[in-house]
Short mmCIF file of N, CA and C in Angstrom, two decimals:
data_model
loop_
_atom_site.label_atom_id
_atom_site.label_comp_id
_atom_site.label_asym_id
_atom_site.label_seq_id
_atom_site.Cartn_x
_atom_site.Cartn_y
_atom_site.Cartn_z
N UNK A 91 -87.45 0.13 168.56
CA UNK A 91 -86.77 -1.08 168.16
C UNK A 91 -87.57 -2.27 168.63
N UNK A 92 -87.76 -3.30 167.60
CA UNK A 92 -88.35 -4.69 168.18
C UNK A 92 -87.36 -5.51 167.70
N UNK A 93 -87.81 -6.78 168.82
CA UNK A 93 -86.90 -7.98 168.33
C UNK A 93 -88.00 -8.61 167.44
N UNK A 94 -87.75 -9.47 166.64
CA UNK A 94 -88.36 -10.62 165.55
C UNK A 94 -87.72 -11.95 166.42
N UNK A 95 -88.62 -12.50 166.40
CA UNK A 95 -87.90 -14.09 166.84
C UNK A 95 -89.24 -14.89 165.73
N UNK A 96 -88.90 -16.37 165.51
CA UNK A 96 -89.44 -16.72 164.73
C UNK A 96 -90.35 -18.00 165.44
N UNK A 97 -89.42 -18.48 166.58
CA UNK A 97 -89.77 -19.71 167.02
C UNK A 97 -89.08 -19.26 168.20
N UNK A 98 -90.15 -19.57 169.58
CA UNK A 98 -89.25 -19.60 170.52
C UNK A 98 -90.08 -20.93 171.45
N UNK A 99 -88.77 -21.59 172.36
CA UNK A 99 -89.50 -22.96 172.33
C UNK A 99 -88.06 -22.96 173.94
N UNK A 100 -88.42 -23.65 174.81
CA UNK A 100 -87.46 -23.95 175.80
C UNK A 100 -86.48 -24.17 175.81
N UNK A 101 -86.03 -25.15 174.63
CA UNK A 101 -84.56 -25.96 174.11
C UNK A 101 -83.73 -24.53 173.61
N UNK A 102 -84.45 -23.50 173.13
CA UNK A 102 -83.68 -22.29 172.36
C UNK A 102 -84.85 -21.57 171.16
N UNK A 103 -84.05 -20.42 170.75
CA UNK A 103 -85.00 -19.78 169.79
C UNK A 103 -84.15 -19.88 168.15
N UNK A 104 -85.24 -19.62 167.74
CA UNK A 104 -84.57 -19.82 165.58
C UNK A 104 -85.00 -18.36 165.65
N UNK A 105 -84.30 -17.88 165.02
CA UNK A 105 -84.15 -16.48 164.73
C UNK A 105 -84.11 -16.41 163.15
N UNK A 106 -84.66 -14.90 162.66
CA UNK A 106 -84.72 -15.05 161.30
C UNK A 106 -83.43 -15.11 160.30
N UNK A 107 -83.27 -15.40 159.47
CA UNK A 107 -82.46 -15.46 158.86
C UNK A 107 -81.68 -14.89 158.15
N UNK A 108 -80.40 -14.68 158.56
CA UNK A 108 -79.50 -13.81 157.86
C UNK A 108 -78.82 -13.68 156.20
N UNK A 109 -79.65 -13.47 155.30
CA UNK A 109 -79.22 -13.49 153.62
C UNK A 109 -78.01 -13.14 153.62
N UNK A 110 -77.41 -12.09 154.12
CA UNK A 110 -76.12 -11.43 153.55
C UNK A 110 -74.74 -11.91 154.43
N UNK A 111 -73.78 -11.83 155.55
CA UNK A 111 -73.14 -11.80 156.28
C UNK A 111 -72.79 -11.46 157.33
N UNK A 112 -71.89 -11.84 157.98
CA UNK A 112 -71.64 -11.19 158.99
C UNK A 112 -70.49 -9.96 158.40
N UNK A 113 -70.48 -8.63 159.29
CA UNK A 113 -69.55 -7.41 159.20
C UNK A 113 -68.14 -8.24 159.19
N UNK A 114 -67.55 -8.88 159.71
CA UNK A 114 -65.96 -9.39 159.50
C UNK A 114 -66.27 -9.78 158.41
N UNK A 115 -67.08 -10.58 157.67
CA UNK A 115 -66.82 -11.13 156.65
C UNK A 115 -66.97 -9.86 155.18
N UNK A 116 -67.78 -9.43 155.19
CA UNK A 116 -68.20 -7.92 154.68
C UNK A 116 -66.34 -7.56 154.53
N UNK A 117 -66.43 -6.95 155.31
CA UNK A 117 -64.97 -6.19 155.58
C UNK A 117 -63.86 -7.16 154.80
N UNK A 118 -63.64 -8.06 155.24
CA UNK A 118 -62.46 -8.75 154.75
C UNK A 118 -62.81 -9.21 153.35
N UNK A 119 -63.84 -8.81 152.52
CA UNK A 119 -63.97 -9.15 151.16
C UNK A 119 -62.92 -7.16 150.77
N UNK A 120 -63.38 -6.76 151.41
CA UNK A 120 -62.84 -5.07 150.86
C UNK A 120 -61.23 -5.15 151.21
N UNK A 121 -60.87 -6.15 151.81
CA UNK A 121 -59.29 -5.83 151.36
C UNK A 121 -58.49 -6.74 150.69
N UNK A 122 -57.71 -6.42 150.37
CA UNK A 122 -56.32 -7.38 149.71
C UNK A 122 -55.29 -7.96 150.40
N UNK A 123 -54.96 -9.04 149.93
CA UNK A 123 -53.87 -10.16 150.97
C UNK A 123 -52.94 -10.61 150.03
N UNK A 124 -51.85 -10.54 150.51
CA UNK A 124 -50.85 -11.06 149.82
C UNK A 124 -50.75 -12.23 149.86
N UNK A 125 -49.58 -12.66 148.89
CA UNK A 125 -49.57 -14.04 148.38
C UNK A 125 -48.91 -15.10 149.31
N UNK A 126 -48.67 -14.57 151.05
CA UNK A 126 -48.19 -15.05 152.02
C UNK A 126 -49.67 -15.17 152.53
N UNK A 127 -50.49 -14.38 152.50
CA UNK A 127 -51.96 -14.63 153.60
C UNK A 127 -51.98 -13.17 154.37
N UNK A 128 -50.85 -12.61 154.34
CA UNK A 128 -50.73 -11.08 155.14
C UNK A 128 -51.90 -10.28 154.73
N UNK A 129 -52.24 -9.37 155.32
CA UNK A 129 -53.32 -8.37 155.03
C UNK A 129 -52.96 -7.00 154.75
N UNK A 130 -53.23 -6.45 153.21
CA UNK A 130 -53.05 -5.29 152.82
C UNK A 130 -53.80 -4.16 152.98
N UNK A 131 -53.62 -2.81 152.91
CA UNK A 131 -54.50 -1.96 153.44
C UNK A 131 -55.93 -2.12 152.62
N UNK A 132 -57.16 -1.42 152.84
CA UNK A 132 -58.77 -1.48 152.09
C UNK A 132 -57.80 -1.26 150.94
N UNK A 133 -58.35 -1.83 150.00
CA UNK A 133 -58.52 -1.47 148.50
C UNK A 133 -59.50 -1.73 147.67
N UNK A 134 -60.60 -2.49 148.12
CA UNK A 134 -61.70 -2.38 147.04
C UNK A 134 -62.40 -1.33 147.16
N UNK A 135 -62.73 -0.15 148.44
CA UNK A 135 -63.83 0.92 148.67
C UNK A 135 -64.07 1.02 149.71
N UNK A 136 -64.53 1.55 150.60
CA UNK A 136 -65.18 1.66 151.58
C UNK A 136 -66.39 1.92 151.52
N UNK A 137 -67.19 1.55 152.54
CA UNK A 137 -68.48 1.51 152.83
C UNK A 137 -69.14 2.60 152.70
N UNK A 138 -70.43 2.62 152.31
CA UNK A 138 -70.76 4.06 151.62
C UNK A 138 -71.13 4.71 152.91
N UNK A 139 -70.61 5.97 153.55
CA UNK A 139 -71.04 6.65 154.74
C UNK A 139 -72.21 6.40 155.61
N UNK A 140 -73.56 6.50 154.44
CA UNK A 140 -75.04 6.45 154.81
C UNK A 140 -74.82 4.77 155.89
N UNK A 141 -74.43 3.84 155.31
CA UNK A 141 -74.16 1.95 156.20
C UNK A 141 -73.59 2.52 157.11
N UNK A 142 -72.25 3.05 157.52
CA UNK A 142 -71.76 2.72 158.24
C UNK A 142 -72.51 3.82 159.72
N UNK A 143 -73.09 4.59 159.12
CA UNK A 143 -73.87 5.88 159.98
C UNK A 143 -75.34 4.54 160.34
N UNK A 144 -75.72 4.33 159.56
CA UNK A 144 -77.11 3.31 160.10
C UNK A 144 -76.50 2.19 160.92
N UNK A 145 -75.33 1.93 160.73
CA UNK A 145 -74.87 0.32 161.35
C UNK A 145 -74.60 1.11 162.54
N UNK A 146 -73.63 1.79 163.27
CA UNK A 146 -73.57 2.51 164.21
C UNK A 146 -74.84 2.48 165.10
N UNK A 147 -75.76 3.24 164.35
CA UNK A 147 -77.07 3.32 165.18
C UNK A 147 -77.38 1.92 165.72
N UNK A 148 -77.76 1.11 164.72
CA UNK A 148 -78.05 -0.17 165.18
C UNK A 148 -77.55 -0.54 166.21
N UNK A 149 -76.18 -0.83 165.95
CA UNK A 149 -75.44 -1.17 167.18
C UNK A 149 -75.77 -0.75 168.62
N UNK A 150 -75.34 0.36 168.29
CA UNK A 150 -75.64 1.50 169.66
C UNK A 150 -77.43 1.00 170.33
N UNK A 151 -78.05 0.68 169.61
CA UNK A 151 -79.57 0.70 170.01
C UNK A 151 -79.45 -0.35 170.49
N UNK A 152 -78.74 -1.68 170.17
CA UNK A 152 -78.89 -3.04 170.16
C UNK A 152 -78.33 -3.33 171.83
N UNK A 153 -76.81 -2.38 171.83
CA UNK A 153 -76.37 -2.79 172.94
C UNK A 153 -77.19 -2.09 174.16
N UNK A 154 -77.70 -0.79 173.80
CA UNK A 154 -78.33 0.22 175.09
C UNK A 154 -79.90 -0.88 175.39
N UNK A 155 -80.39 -1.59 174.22
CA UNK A 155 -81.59 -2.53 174.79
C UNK A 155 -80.95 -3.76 175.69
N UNK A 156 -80.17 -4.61 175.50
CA UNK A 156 -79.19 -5.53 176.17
C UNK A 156 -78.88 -5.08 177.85
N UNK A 157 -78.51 -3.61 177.56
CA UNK A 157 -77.70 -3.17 178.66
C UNK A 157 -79.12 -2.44 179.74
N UNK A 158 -80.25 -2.05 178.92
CA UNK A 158 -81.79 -1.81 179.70
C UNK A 158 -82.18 -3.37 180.15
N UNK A 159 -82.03 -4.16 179.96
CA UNK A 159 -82.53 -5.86 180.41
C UNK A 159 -81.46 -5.81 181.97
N UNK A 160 -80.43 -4.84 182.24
CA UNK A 160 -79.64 -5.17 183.07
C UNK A 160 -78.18 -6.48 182.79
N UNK A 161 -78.27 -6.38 181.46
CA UNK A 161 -76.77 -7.40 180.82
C UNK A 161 -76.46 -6.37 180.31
N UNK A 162 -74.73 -6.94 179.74
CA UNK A 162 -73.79 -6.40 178.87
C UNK A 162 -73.51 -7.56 177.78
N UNK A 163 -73.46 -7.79 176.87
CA UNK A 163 -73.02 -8.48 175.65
C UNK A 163 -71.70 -8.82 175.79
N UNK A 164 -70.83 -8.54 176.11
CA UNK A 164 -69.48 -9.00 176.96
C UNK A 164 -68.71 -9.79 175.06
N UNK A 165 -69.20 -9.64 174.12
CA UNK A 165 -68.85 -10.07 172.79
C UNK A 165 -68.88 -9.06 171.49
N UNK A 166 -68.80 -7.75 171.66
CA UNK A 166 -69.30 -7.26 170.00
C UNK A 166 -68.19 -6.95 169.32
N UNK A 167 -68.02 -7.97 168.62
CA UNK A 167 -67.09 -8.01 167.57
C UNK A 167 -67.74 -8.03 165.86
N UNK A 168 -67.17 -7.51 165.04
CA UNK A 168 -67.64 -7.42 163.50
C UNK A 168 -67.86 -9.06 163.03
N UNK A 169 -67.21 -10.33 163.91
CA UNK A 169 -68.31 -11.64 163.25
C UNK A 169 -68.99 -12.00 164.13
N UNK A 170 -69.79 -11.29 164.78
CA UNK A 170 -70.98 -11.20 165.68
C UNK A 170 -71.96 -10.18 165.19
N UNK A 171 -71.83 -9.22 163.89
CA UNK A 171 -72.61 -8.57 163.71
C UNK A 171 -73.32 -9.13 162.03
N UNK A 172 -74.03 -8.98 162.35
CA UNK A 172 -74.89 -9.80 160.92
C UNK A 172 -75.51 -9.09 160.32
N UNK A 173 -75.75 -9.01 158.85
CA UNK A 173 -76.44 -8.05 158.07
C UNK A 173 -77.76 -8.89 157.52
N UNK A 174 -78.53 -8.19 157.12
CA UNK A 174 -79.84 -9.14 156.64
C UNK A 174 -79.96 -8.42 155.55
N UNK A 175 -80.90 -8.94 154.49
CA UNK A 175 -80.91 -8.36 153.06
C UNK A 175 -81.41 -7.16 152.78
N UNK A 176 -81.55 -6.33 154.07
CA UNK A 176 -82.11 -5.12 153.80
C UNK A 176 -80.69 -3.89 154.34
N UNK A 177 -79.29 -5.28 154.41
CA UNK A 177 -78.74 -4.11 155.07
C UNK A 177 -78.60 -3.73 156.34
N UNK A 178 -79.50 -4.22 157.19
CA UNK A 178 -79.35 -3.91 158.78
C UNK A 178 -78.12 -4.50 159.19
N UNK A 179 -78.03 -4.46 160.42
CA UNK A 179 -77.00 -4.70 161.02
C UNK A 179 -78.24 -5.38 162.56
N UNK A 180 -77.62 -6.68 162.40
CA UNK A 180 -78.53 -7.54 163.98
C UNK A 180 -77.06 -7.83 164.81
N UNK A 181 -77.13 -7.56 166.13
CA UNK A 181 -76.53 -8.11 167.14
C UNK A 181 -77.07 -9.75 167.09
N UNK A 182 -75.87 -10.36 167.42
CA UNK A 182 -75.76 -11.95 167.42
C UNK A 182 -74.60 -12.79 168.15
N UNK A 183 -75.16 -13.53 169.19
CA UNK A 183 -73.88 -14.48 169.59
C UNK A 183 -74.11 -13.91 170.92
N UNK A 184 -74.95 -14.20 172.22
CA UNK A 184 -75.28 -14.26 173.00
C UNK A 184 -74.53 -14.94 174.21
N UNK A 185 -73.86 -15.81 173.59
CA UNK A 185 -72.94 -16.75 174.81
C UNK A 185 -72.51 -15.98 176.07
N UNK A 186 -71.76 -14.63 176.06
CA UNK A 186 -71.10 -14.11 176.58
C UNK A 186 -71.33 -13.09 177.02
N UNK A 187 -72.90 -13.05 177.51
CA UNK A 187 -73.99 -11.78 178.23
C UNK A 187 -74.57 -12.64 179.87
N UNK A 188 -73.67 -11.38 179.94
CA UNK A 188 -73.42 -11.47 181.68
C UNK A 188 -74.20 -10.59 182.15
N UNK A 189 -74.35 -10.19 183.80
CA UNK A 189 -75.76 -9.19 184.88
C UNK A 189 -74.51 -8.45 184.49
N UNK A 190 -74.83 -6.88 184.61
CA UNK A 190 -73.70 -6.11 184.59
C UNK A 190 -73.78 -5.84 186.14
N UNK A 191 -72.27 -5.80 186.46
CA UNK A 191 -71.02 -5.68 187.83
C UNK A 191 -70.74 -7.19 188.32
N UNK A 192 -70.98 -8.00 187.39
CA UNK A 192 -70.91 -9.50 187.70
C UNK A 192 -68.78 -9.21 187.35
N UNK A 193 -68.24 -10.23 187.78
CA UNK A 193 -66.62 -9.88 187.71
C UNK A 193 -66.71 -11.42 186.40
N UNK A 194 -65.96 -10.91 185.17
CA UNK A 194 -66.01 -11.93 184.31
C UNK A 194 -63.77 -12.05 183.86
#
């Protein structure tokens, strides 16, 4: 696994750019809401096995590199996970990476 950074500079880094979405947003196009705003069970499909088996990995790789630096991501939620036009799945949203045994 490598990171890509595009620009990295003191003030912060630009990271490449995400074409597709984030996973909450993904997801919440696949279901239906009623005409109150309530949320109905999936009904457009689910994700074809092969994504959700590669997104997994990703994940899993993303947090075990995070957690080898000696942090925890202390944030992974589905609008923290970002897809890029090939489909990957990037960890994103850094705010909330702490030393791990730090008390948060």
């Amino acid at each position: 696994m490598f990171i890509q950074s595009f620009l990295r500079v003191p003030e912060g880094n630009s990271l490449a750019f995400m074409s597709r979405r984030s996973l909450h947003q993904r997801l919440e196009a696949h279901q239906r809401r009623t005409e109150d705003g309530g949320r109905v069970e999936e009904e457009a499909g689910l994700e074809p096995e092969e994504f959700v088996r590669q997104w997994l990995m990703e994940l899993y790789n993303a947090a075990a590199w995070v957690e080898s630096l000696g942090y925890v991501h202390g944030d992974i939620r589905p609008s923290n996970l970002l897809l890029d036009s090939q489909e990957h799945l990037k960890l994103a949203d850094f705010d909330r990476v702490a030393l791990i045994g730090t008390l948060s």
